[in-house]
Short mmCIF file of C-alpha atoms and ligand atoms in Angstrom, two decimals:
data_model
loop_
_atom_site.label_atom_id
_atom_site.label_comp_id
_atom_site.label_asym_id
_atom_site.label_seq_id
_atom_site.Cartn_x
_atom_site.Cartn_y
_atom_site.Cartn_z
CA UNK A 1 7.54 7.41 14.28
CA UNK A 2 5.57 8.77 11.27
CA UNK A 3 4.53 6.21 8.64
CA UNK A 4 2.77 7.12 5.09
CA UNK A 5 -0.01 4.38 4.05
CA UNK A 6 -0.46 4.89 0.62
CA UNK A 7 -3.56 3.52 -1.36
CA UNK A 8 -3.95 3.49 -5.32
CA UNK A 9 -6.98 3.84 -7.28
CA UNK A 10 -10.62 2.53 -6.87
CA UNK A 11 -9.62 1.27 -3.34
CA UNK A 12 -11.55 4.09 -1.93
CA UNK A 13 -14.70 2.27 -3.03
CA UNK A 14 -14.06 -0.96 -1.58
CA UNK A 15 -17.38 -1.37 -0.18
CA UNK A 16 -18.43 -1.69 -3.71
CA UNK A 17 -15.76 -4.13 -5.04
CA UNK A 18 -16.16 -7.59 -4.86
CA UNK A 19 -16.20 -8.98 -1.42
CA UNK A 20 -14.97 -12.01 -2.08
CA UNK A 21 -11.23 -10.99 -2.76
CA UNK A 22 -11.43 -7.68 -0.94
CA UNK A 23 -12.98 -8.38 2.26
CA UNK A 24 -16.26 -6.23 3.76
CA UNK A 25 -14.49 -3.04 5.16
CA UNK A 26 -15.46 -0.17 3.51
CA UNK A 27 -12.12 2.31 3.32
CA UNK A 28 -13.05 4.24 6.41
CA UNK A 29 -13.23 0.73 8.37
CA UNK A 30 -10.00 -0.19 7.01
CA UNK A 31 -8.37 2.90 7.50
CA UNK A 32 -9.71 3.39 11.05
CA UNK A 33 -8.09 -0.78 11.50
CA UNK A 34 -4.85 0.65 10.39
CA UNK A 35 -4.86 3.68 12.43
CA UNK A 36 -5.60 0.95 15.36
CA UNK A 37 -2.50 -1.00 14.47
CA UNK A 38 -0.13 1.62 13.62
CA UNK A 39 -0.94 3.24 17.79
CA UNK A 40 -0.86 -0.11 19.19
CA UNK A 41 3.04 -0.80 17.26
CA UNK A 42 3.35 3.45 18.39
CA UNK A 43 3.54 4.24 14.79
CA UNK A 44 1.39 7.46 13.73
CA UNK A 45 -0.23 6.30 10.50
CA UNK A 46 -0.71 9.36 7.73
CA UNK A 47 -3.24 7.02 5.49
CA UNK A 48 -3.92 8.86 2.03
CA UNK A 49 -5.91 7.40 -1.13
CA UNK A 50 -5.44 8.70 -4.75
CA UNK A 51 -6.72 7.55 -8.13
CA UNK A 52 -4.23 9.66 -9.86
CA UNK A 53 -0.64 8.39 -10.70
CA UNK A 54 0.59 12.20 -10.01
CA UNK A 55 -0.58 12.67 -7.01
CA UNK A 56 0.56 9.14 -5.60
CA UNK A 57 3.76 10.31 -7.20
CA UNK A 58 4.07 13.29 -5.26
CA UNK A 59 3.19 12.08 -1.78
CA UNK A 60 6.21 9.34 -2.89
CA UNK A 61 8.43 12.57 -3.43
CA UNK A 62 7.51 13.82 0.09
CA UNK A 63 8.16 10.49 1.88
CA UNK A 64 11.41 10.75 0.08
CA UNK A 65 12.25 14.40 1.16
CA UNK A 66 11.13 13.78 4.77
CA UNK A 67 12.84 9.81 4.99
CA UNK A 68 8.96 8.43 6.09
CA UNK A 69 8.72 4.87 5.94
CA UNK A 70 5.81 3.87 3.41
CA UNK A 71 3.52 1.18 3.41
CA UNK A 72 1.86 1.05 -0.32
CA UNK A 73 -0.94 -0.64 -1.63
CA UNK A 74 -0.56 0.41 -5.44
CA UNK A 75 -3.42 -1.41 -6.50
CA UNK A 76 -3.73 -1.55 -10.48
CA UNK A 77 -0.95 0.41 -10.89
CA UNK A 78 1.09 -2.22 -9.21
CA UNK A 79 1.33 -3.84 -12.30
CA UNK A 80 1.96 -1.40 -15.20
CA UNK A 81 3.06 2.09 -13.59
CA UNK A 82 7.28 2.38 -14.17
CA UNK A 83 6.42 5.93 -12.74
CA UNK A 84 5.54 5.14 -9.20
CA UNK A 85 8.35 2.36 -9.78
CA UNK A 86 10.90 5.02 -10.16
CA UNK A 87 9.36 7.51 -7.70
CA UNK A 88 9.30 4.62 -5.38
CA UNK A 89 13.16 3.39 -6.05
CA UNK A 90 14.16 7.02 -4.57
CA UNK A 91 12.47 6.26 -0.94
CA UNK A 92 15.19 6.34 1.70
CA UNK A 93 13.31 4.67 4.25
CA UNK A 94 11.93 1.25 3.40
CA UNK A 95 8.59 0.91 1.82
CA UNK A 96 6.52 -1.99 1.86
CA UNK A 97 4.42 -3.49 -0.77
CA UNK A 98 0.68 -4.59 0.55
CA UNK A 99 -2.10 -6.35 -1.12
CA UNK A 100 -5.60 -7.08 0.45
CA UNK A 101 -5.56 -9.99 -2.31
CA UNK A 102 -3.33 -12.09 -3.65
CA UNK A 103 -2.66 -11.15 -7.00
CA UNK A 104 -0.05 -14.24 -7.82
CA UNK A 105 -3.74 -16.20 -7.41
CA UNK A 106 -5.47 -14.15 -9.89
CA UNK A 107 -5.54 -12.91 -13.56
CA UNK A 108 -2.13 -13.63 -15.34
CA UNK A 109 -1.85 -9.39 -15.42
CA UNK A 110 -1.70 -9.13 -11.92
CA UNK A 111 1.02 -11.72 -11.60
CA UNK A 112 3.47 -8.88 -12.72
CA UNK A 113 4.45 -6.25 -10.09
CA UNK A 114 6.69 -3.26 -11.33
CA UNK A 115 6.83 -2.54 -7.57
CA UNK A 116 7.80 -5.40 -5.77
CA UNK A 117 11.56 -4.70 -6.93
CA UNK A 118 12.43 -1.66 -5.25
CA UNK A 119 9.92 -2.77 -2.11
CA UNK A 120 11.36 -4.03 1.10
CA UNK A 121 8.90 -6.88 1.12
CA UNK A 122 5.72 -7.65 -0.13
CA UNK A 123 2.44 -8.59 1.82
CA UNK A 124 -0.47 -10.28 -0.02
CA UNK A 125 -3.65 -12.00 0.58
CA UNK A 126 -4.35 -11.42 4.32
CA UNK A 127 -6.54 -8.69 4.21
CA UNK A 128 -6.88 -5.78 6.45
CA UNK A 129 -4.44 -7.58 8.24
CA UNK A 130 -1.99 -7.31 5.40
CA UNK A 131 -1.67 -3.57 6.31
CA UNK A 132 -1.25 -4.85 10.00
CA UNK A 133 1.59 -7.75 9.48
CA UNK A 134 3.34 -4.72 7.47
CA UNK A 135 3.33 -2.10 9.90
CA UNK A 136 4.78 -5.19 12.22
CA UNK A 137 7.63 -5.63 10.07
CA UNK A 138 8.37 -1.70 9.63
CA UNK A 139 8.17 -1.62 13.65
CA UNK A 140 10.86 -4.49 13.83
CA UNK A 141 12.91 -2.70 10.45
CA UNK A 142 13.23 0.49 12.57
CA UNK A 143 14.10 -0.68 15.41
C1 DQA B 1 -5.01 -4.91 -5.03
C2 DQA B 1 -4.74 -5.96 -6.13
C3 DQA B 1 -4.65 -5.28 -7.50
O1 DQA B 1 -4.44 -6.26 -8.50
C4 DQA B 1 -5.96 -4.57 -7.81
O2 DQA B 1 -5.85 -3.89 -9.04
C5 DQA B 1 -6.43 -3.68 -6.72
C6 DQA B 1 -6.23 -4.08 -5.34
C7 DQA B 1 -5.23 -5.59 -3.66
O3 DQA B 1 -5.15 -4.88 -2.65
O4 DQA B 1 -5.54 -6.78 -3.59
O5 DQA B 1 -7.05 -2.66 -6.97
O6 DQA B 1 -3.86 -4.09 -4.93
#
């Protein structure tokens, strides 16, 4: 089974961000984790990263077209974007909300998520191994 892992802006550069709330993976470490975790559950893991709102939109659009589960880590636009909200809402399959951090324990603007409403579930503040514990609920979800 195919699964999208979506990534919003800036998380490309995470070996530049602070450390102390994201970890010390750079992307490629993390995405290489999640490609290890997705096999391991026999999920093929299609991980993409955008800093643009239209292209995240789009590759929403396709996981709607084709039914693909989606994991999504919106980053800042967790909190503000109503237009990955509404691209999101049309998903078929269930997506699931992921945070590396966990925004509830940081700046008051981060305790709002737009997302989180039309998500499955949300996972927060574990990590890399937020991505993981979320592909381990879509395994369970579709079977
Ligand atoms: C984040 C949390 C967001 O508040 C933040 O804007 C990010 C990353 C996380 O994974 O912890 O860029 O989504």
């Amino acid at each position: 089974m195919k699964v999208l892992v979506l990534n919003g802006p800036n998380l490309s550069r995470l070996d530049l961000r602070d450390s102390a709330k994201y970890g010390s993976m750079d992307f490629a470490a993390l995405s290489a984790y999640i490609t290890q975790c997705g096999a391991e559950l026999d999920l093929q893991t299609d991980i993409r990263q955008s800093d643009d709102e239209a292209t995240l939109i789009g590759w929403l659009h396709e996981a709607a077209d084709s039914q693909t589960p989606v994991i999504f880590n919106p980053a800042a636009f967790t909190h503000y974007s109503y237009a990955i909200r509404d691209a999101a809402e049309m998903l078929k399959a269930p997506l699931i909300e992921v945070h590396l951090s966990n925004p509830l324990a940081r700046e008051e603007f981060r305790h709002t998520s737009v997302i989180s409403g039309v998500a499955k579930g949300t996972i927060a503040g574990f990590g890399p191994d937020s991505y993981r514990l979320a592909l381990i609920a879509l395994s369970k979800l579709l079977n």
